Structures are given as structure tokens and as C-alpha cells.
Short mmCIF file of C-alpha atoms and ligand atoms in Angstrom, two decimals:
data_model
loop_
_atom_site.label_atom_id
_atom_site.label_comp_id
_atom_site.label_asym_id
_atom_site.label_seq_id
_atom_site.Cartn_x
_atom_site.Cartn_y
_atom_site.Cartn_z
CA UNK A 1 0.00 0.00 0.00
CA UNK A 2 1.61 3.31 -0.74
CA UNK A 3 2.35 5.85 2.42
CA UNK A 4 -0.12 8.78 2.02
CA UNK A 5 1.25 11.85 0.34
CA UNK A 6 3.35 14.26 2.26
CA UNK A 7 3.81 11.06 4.33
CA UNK A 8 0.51 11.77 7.01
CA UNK A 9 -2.96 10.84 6.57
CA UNK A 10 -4.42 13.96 7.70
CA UNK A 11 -7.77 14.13 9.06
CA UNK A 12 -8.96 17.83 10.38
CA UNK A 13 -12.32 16.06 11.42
CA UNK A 14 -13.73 17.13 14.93
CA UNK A 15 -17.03 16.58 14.54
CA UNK A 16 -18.99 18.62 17.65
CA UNK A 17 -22.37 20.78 17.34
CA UNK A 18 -21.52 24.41 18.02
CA UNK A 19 -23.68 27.39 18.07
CA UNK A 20 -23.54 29.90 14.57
CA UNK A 21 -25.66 32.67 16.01
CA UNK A 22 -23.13 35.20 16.75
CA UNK A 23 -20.48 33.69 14.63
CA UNK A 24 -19.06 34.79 11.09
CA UNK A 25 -20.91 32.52 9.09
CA UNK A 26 -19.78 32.08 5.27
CA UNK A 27 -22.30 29.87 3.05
CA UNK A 28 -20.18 28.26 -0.10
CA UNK A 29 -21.03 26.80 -2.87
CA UNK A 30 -20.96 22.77 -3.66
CA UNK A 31 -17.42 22.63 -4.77
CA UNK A 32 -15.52 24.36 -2.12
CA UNK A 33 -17.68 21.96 0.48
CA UNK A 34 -16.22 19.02 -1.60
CA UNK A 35 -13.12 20.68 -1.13
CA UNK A 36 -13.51 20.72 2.60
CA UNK A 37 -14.65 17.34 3.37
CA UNK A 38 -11.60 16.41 1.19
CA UNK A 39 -9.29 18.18 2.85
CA UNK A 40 -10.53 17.03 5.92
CA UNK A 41 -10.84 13.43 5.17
CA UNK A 42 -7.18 13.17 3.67
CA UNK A 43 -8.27 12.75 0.33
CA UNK A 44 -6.12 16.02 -0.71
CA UNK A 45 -3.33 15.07 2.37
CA UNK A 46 -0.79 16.89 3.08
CA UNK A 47 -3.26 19.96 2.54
CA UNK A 48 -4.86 20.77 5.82
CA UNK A 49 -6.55 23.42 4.79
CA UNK A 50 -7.05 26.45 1.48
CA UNK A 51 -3.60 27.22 -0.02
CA UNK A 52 -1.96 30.69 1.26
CA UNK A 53 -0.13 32.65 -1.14
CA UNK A 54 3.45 31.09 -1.24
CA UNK A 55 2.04 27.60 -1.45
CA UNK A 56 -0.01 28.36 -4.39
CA UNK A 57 3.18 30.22 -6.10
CA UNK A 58 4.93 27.25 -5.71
CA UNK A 59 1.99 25.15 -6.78
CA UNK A 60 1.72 27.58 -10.07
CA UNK A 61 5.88 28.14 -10.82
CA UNK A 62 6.95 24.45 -9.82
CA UNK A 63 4.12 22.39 -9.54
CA UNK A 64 4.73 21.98 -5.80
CA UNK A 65 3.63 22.99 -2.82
CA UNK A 66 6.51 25.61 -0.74
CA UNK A 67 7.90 22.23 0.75
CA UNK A 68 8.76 20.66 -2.07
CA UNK A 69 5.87 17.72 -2.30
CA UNK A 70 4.20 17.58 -5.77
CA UNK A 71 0.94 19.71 -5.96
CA UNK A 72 -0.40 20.43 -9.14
CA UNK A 73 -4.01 21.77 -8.80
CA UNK A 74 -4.67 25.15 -6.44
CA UNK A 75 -6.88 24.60 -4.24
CA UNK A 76 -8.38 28.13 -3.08
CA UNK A 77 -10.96 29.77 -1.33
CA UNK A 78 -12.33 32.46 -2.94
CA UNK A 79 -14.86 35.20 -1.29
CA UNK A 80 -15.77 38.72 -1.71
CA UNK A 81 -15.67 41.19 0.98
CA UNK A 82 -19.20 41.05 1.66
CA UNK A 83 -18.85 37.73 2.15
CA UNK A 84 -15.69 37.94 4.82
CA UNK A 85 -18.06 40.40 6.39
CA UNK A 86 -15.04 42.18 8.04
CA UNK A 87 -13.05 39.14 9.12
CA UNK A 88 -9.30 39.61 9.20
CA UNK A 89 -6.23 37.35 9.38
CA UNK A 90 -6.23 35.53 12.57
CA UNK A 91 -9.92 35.53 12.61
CA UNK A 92 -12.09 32.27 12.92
CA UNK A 93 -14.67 31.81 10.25
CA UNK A 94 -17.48 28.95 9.90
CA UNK A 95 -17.95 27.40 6.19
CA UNK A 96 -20.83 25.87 5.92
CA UNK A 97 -22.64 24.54 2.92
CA UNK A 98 -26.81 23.44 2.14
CA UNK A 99 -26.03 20.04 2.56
CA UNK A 100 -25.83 20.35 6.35
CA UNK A 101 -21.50 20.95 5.94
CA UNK A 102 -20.02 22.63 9.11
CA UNK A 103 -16.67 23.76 8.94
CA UNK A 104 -14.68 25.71 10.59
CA UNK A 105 -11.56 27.97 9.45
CA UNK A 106 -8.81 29.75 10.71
CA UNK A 107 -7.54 33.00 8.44
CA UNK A 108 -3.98 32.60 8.03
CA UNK A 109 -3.46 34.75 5.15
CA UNK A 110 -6.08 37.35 2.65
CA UNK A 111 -4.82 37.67 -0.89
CA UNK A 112 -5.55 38.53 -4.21
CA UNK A 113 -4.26 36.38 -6.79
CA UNK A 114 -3.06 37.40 -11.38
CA UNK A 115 -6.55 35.30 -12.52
CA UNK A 116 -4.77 35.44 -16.07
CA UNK A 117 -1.49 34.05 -14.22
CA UNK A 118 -3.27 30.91 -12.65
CA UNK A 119 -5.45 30.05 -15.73
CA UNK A 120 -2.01 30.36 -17.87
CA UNK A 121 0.08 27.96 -15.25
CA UNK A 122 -3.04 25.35 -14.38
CA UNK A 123 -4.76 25.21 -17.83
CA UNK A 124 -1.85 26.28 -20.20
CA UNK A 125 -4.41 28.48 -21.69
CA UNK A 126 -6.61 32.07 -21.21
CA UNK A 127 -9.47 30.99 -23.74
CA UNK A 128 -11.90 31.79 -21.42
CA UNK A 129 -13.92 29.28 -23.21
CA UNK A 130 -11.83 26.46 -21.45
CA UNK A 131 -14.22 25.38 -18.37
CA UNK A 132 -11.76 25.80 -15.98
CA UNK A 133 -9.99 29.17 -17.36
CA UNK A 134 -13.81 30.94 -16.99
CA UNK A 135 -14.17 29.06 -13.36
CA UNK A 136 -10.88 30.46 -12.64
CA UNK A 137 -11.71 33.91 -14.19
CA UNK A 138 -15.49 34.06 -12.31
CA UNK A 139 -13.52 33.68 -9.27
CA UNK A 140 -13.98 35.99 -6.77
CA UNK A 141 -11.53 38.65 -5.82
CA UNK A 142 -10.70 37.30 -2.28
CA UNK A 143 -8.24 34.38 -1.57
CA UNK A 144 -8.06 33.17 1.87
CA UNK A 145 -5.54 30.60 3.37
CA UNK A 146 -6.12 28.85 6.01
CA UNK A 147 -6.64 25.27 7.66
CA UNK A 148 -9.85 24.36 8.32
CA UNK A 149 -11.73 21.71 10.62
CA UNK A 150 -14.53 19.76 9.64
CA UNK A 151 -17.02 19.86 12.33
CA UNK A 152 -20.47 18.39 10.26
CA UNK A 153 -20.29 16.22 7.55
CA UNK A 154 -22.94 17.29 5.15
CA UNK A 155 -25.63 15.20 3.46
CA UNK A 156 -24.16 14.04 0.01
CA UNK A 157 -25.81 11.77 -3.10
CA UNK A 158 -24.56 7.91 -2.93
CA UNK A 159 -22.88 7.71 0.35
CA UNK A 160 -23.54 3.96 0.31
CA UNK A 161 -20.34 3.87 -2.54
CA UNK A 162 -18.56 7.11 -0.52
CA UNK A 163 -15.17 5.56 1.02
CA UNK A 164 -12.65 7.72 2.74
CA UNK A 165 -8.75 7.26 2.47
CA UNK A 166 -9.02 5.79 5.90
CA UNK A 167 -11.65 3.21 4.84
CA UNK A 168 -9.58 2.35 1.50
CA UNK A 169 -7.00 1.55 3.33
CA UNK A 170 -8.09 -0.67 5.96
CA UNK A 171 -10.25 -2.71 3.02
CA UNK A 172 -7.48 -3.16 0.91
CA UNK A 173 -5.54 -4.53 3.89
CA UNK A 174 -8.69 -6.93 5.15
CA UNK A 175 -8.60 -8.00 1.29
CA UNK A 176 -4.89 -8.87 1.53
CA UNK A 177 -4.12 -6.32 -1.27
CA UNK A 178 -0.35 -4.97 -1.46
CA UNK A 179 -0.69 -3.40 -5.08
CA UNK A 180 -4.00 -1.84 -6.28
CA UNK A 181 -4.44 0.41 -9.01
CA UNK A 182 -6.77 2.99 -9.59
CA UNK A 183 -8.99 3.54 -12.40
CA UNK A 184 -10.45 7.20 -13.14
CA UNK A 185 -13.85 7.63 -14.62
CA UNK A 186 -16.81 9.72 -15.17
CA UNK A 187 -18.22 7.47 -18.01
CA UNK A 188 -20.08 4.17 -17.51
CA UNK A 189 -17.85 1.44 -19.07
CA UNK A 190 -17.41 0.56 -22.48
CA UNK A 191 -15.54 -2.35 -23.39
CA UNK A 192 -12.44 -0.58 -24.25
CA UNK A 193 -12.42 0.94 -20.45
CA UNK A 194 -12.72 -3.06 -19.25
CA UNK A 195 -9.85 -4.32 -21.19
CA UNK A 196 -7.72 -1.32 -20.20
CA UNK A 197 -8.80 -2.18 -16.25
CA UNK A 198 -8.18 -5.62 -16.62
CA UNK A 199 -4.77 -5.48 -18.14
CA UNK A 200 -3.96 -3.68 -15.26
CA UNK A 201 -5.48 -5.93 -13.07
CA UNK A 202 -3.47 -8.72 -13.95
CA UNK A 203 -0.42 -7.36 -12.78
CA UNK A 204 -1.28 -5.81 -9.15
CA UNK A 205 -3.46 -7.52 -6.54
CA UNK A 206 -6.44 -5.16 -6.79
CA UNK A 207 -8.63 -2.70 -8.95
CA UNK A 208 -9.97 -0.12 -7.46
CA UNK A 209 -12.68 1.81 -9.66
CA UNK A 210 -13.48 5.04 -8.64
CA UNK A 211 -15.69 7.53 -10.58
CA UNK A 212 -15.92 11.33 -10.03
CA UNK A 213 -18.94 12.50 -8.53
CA UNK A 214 -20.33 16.13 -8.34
CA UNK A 215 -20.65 19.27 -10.55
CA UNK A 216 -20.90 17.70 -14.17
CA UNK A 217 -21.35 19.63 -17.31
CA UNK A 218 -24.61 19.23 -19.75
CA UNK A 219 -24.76 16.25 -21.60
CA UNK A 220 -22.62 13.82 -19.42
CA UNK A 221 -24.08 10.76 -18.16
CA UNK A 222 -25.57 10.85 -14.99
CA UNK A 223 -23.83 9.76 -11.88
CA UNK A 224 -26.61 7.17 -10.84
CA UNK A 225 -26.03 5.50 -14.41
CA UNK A 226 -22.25 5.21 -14.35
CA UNK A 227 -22.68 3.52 -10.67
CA UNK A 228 -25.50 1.01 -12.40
CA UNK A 229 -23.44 0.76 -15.31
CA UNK A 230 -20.04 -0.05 -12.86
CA UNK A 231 -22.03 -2.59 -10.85
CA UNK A 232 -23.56 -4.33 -13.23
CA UNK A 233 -20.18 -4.77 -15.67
CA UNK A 234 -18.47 -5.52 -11.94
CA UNK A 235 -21.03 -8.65 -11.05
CA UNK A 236 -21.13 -10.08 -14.17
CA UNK A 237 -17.31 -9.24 -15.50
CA UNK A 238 -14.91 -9.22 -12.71
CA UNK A 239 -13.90 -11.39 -9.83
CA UNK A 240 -15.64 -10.57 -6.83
CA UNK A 241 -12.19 -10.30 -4.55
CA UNK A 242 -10.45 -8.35 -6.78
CA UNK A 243 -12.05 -5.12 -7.66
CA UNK A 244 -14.13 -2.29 -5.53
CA UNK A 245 -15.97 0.31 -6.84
CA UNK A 246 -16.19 3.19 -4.62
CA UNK A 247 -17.10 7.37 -5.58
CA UNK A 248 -15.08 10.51 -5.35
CA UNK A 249 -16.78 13.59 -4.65
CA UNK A 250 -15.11 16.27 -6.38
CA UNK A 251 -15.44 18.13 -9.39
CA UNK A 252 -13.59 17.88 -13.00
CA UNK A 253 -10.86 20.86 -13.59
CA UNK A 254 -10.56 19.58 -17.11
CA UNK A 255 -7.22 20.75 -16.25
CA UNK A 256 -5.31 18.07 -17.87
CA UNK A 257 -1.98 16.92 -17.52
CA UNK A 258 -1.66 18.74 -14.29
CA UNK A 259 -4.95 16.82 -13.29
CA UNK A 260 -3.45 13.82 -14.04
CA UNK A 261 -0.90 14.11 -11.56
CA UNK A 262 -3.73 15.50 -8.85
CA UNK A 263 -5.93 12.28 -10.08
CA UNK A 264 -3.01 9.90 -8.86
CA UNK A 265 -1.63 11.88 -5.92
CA UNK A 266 -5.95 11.46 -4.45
CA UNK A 267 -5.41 8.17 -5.45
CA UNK A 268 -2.14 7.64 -3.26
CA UNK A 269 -4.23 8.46 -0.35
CA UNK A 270 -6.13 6.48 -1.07
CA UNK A 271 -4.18 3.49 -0.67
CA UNK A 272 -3.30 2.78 -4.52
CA UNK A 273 0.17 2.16 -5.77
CA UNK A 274 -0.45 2.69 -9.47
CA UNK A 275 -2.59 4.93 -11.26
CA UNK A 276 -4.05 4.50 -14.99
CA UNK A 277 -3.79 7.36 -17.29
CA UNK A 278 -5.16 7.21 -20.09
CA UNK A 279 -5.29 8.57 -23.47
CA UNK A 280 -6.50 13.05 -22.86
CA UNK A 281 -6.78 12.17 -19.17
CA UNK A 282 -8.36 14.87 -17.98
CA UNK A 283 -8.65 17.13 -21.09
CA UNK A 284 -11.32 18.70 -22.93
CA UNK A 285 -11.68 19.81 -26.47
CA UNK A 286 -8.41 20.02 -28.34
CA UNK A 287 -6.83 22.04 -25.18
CA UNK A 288 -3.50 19.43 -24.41
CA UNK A 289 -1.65 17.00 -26.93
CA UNK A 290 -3.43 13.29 -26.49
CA UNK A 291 -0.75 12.27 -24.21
CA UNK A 292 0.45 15.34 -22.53
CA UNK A 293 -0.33 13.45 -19.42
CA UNK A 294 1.75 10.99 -19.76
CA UNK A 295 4.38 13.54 -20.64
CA UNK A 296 4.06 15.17 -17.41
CA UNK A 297 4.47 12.52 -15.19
CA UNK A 298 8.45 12.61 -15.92
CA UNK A 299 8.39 15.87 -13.72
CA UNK A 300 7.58 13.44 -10.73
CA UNK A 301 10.57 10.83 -9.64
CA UNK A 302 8.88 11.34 -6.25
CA UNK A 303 5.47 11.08 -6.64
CA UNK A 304 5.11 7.90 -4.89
CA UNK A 305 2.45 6.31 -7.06
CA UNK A 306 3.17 4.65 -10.34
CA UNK A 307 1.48 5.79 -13.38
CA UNK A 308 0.54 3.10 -15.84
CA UNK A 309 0.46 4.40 -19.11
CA UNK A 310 -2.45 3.15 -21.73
CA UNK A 311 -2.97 4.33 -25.40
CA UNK A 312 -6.31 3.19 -26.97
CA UNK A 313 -7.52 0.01 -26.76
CA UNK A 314 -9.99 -0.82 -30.20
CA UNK A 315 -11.71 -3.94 -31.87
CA UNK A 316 -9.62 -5.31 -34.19
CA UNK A 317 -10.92 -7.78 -37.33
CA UNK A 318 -7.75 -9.34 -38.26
CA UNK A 319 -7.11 -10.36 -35.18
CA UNK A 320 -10.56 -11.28 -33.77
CA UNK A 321 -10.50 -9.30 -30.32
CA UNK A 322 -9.80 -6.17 -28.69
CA UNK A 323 -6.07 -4.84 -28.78
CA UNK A 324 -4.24 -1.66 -28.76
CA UNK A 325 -1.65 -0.19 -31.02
CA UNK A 326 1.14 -1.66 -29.13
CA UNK A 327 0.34 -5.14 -29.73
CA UNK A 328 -1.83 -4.96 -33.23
CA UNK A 329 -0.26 -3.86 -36.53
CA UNK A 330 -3.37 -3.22 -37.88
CA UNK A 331 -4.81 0.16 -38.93
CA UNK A 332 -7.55 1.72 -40.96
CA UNK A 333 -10.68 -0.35 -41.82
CA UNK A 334 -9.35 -3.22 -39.80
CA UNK A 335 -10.29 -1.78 -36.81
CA UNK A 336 -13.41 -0.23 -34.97
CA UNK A 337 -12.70 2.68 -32.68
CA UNK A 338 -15.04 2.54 -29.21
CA UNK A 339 -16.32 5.81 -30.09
CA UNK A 340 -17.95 7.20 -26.67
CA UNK A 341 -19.72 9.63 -28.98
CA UNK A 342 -21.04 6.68 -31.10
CA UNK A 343 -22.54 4.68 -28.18
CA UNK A 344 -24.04 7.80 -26.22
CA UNK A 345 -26.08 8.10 -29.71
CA UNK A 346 -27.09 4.95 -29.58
CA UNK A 347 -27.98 4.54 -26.13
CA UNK A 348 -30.10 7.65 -26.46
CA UNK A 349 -31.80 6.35 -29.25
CA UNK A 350 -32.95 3.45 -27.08
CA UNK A 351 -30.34 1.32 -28.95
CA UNK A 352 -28.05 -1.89 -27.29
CA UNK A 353 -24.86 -1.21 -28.81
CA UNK A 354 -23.29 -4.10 -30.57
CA UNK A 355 -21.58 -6.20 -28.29
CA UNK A 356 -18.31 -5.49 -29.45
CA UNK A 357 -17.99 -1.70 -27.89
CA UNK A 358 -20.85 -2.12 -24.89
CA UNK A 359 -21.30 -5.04 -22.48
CA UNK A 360 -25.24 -5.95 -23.01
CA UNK A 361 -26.09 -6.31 -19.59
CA UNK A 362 -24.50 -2.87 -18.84
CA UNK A 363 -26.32 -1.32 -22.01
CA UNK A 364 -29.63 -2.97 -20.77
CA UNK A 365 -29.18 -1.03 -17.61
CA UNK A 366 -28.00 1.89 -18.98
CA UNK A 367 -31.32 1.70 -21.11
CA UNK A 368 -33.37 1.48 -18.14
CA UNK A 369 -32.75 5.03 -16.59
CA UNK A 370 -35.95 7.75 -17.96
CA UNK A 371 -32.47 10.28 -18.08
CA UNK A 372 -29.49 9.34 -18.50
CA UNK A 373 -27.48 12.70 -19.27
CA UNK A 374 -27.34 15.74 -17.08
CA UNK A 375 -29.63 18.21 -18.40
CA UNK B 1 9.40 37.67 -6.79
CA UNK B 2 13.29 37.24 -8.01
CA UNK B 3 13.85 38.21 -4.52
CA UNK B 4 11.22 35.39 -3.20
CA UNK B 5 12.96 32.83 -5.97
CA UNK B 6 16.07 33.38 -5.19
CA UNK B 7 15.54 32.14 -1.28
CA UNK B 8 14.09 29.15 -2.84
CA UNK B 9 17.71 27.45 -4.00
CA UNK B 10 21.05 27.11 -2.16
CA UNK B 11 23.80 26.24 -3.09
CA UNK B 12 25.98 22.95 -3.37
CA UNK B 13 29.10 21.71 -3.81
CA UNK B 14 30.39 18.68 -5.69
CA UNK B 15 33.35 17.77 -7.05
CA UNK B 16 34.48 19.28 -10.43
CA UNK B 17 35.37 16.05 -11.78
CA UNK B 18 31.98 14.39 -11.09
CA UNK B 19 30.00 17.40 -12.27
CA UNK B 20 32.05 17.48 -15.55
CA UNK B 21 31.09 13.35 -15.88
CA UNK B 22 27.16 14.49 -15.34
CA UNK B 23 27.21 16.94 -17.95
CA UNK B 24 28.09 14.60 -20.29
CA UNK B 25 26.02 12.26 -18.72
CA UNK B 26 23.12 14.48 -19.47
CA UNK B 27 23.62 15.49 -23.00
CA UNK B 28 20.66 15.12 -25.54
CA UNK B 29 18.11 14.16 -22.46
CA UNK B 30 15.55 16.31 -21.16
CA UNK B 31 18.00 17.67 -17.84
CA UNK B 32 18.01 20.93 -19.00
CA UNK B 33 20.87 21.14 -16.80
CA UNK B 34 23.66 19.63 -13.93
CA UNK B 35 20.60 21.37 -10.83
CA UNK B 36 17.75 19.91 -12.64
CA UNK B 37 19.57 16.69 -12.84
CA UNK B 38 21.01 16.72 -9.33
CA UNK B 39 17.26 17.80 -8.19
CA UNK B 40 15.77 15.12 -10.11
CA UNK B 41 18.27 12.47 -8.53
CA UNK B 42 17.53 13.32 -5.22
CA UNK B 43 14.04 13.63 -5.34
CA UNK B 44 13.79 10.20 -6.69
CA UNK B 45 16.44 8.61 -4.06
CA UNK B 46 14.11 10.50 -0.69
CA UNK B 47 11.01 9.28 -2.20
CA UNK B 48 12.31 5.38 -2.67
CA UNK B 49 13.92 5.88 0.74
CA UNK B 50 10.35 6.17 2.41
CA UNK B 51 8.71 3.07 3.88
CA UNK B 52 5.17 1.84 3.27
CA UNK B 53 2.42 1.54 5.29
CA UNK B 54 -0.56 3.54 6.20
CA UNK B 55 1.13 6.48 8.13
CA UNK B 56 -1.25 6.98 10.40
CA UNK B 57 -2.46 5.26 13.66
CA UNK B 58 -6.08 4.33 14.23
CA UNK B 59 -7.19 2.98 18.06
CA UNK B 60 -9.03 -0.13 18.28
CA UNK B 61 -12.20 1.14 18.09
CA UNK B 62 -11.94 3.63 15.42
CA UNK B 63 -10.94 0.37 13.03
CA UNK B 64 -13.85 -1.58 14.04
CA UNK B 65 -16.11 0.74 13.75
CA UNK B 66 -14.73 1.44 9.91
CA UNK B 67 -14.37 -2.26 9.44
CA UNK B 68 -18.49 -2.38 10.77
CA UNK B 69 -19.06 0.23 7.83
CA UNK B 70 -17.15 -2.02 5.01
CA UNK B 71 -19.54 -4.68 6.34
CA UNK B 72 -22.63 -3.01 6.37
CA UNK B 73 -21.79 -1.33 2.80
CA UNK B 74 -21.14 -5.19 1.30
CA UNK B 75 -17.39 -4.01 0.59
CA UNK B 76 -16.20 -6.78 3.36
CA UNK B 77 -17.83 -10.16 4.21
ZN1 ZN C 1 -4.96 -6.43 -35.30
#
């Protein structure tokens, strides 16, 4: 099992009732409460709390945090004055969210931050019509630092599937796993994601599936259908002992290679010792070269997971079964792409997809949802 | 901020001889050059240098009663 990152599991949980009428009370919105229960939890560990200035230079110049551990992805607190309601550095602040969250925060540091700098050094980009670069630019002017202490969890969608690092860890042990590695997803699976899994598979004791749930952008399958879709392909596909399927709560940065290396480092706290990156891990439009995540992952001698590296897996004719361009010769009309935007079309049109890109019992209960995509 | 950079590196010494064999060592790879390298190395030698294990120390109780979720959930039998 690999040693959390930074070395600590931390958990800032202390959960206690406490009394918000005369307190500075900050509502936030459903990602920075993810955020929180992350932080808290370990899933972002060493983090204990929102980044203060010289941490999130580092983050942005080196891709580390100010004490040299690998940190790709900023993770800030932003809120207006109005909002801070006259707090000041030093000051205690409660963070608390419509789902019930109750956090609580201590002000180390109040900052603005260059939005055109961040989205440049996270995103590689200023296109505002990158998801993340107008996220980062509707940011508001505010930064505040600080480590916070999770005092309620709030109420959140699927927490039968919700493990913590904590959890991970002592299943994987109980299941006798030394190496497990991690699978990213926010699709249900397509053939081409279970051959890519299972190749894995064969060479670590464990596969641990773990979809991204939260904030999702129109037209993406729901996350109650990729859970279905994981179960079903999981009961009928897999061996019982050897894979777990378990949610993240967090939401997509579409930050790419950088993500990539925030994707495994979660994952190392997880538990995991090797993470799969796939082909545009992370990526969106035509933002980042097809394999600019694997790319970055040469940065990292220390990163303390091991990336596995996958290019496309496909059907291939010639040679009767599903390969990838490392191990088929073939090209061109010899092969069938699994086109994700092929089988959504189908699937909407009430369609099984041939069995050759879609499992049928996972297509069958994929059919069975009234919506399947985010409106 | 050159000011803030500048307190972010210090200095080392190593023998002529073996930075002179590094150099060439390096040439044509991505090092860009003998720091990066040296950087590089020594990341890579502290990280394989730490041990495994969970890094953290749960009581008794705190692992059953995560071990009683696992159950409850299905993920253990
Ligand atoms: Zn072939």
C-alpha cells in the first residue's frame, strides 16, 4: 500500500455541534464543500486546509507545494468582501454549505491572486472558453488561506459507494491487497475501459474503480447511471475479490496533464500504488496534446504512485479481439474505434450497442434510466 | 518575486570532476541542466527511501467501527 502523500494521513475532522448565532458565518457553494470534506478526510493530504499565497506560487511556478511535495491543482478559497463580512487574518470563520456541511476555518493569510497568471500555469491556456480558465476567471476577488476543521459532515448523493482514504485503506488490507491500481472515470464502461482495467489488473493484486462525482457539465451521463453501469459490468465481469468500486466527490478541472498528476496523488491516499492514465486524461476539447499526461508525469521521480500508461484500446478484425496499437499492426478499416460519442447516440436512441464496444447487460441497464445525461 | 525565488535554491558543492562526468552524462536528455539533474536524482532517491504503510495510527475502536461500515456497505464479508 503506498504511504499517504506528504507522508501523514491527515484528518482535520472534529465533529462537535456548536452554536452559529453570533459567529461569522460564510455559506459556499458545492465545490468548495467538496473541497472541505476532502481536505478534511485526507483525500487532498498533506493539505490541511485552502492554499496561502506562497504555497499556491509554488503550486503555479513548480508544480509543488513551498515544501517541495508535488501539488499540481490550487486549491483556493475564494470570497468577496461582503462575504468575509469584516473578518481579518487571525480571525475564525465557519464554512458551511446546504447540505448540512459545518466547517470551521482559521484566516492565516487574505490575498488577491493574477486570474490570467493561474489560468495560464493550471490550464496552459486564457481561452476563457476552457471550463476551468472561466471558473478560474469568475472567481472571486478574495483568496483566503487557512486550515480548516470539519465539524459536520454534510448530506451528500450515494454515500452507500462514498469511502474515505481511511476506509480504502483498511479494506485493501482486510482484502490482503499490497498493489492496487486505480482507475479514473466519469463514463459508464465501455468495453475498451474493461480491457484497459483488466490489463492492469493482472499485474497488481487489486482494482480499485473510482468515478468522479459532483458538478458535471450538460450532456454527461448521470452519476446514478455510471454507478449502475459499474455494478452491473463488476457482477457479471470481474472477480468478486479483486475489484471495488467506490465514488469521489469532487469536481472535474478539465485541467489536464496537471490533473493527471492530482488524479493519482488522491489516489495515493487512497491506498493505490499505481494509477491509470489514459489517453487526454483529464482534457477537454483540443486544449492538451493526447498524451500530454503521460508527458508530465516525468516531472515526478517522487510522486510515490506509479502511473501506468495506456494508449487506446480498439476492436480489431484481423485479429478477432480487442487490442491496442502496441500489440496490433493493424490500422484503418481493420479496426473499430469505441467511439464514446457513437454509443451515447445509440444509447439515447434506445439502442443496445453491438456487443463489441458495450457489455449488453450494462447497455440494458443503462437503457433502463428515464435520463441518463445531465440536463 | 526574483527576490522570493532566489531564497528558494542554495547552493551545493560537488566535485568538479563528477559534475564534468554528469554533464556529459546528461547530453541530448531532457535535464536541462547539472541542478535539474542533481534535483531530479535526489528527489527520486528521498522518495524510494520512504517506507510503506498507512502512516497513520487508528485505536481499536476507530478500526472496528470502519471495518463495521465495510460490512454493512457489502465491501467486506
Ligand atoms: Zn490487429
Amino acid at each position: 500500500m503506498s504511504k499517504p502523500h506528504g507522508g501523514k494521513l491527515i484528518n482535520r475532522c472534529v465533529f462537535r455541534d456548536v452554536d452559529l448565532n453570533d459567529a461569522n458565518v460564510v455559506r459556499v457553494n458545492a465545490d468548495r464543500a467538496e473541497d472541505i470534506e476532502n481536505i478534511a478526510h485526507g483525500v487532498f493530504s498533506p493539505l490541511e486546509g485552502f492554499l496561502c499565497r506562497n504555497d499556491l506560487e509554488s503550486v503555479l511556478d513548480d508544480k509543488r507545494l513551498d515544501n517541495d511535495i508535488p501539488w499540481t491543482i490550487p486549491i483556493l478559497l475564494d470570497l468577496d468582501e461582503k462575504e468575509l463580512a469584516g473578518a481579518k487574518e487571525g480571525d475564525t470563520i465557519f464554512l458551511t454549505h446546504e447540505n448540512g456541511m459545518v466547517s470551521e476555518m482559521e484566516i492565516e493569510e487574505i490575498y488577491t491572486i493574477d486570474k490570467k497568471k493561474v489560468a495560464e500555469k493550471v490550464y496552459g491556456t486564457t481561452d476563457p472558453s476552457h471550463p476551468g480558465v472561466s471558473m478560474t476567471f469568475n472567481m472571486k476577488d478574495l483568496i483566503i488561506g487557512g486550515r480548516i476543521t470539519l465539524l459536520k459532515e454534510g448530506k451528500k448523493p450515494f454515500d452507500e459507494f462514498l469511502l474515505w482514504p481511511k476506509e480504502t485503506r483498511i479494506l485493501f488490507r482486510e482484502k490482503g491487497w499490497k498493489e492496487v491500481v486505480a482507475f479514473q472515470t466519469r463514463n459508464p464502461p465501455h468495453i475498451g475501459h474493461e480491457y484497459v482495467q483488466k490489463t492492469a489488473l493482472t499485474f497488481v493484486d487489486g482494482l480499485f474503480i473510482n468515478p468522479l462525482i459532483g458538478r458535471k457539465k450538460k450532456g454527461d451521463f448521470r452519476d446514478d447511471v455510471i454507478l449502475k453501469a459499474y455494478e452491473t459490468l463488476i457482477q457479471n465481469y470481474y472477480p468478486q475479490d479483486r475489484a471495488v468500486l467506490s465514488i469521489l466527490c469532487t469536481s472535474m478541472k478539465y485541467a489536464g496533464p496537471r490533473e493527471a498528476i492530482h488524479h493519482a496523488i488522491m489516489r495515493k491516499n487512497f491506498g493505490c500504488t499505481h494509477f491509470i492514465v489514459g489517453r487526454d486524461h483529464a482534457g477537454v476539447g483540443n486544449f492538451y496534446p493526447p498524451y500530454a499526461a503521460h508527458e508530465i508525469f516525468r516531472e515526478f521521480p517522487d510522486l510515490g504512485i506509479k502511473p501506468v500508461f495506456f494508449r487506446s484500446f480498439f476492436y480489431c478484425k484481423k485479429c478477432g479481439g480487442v487490442v491496442n496499437e502496441k500489440i496490433c499492426p493493424h490500422r484503418g478499416d481493420d479496426i473499430i474505434n469505441f467511439s464514446g460519442t457513437a454509443i451515447r447516440k445509440m444509447l439515447k436512441n434506445g439502442e443496445v450497442p453491438p456487443p463489441t464496444m458495450m457489455r449488453k447487460e450494462v447497455a440494458e441497464t443503462i437503457l433502463q434510466f428515464d435520463r441518463m445525461f445531465v440536463e | 518575486m526574483s527576490e522570493k525565488n532566489e531564497k528558494k535554491f542554495t547552493t551545493i558543492s560537488i566535485p568538479t570532476a563528477l559534475a564534468e562526468k554528469i554533464k556529459k552524462r546528461i547530453e541530448g536528455t531532457g535535464f536541462h541542466s547539472l541542478s535539474s539533474y542533481v534535483t531530479y536524482v535526489l528527489r527520486e532517491l528521498l522518495a524510494s527511501m520512504e517506507e510503506e504503510g498507512a502512516g497513520e495510527a487508528l485505536t481499536k475502536e476507530e478500526e472496528e467501527k470502519i471495518k463495521e461500515r465495510l460490512r454493512a456497505l457489502g465491501y467486506l464479508d
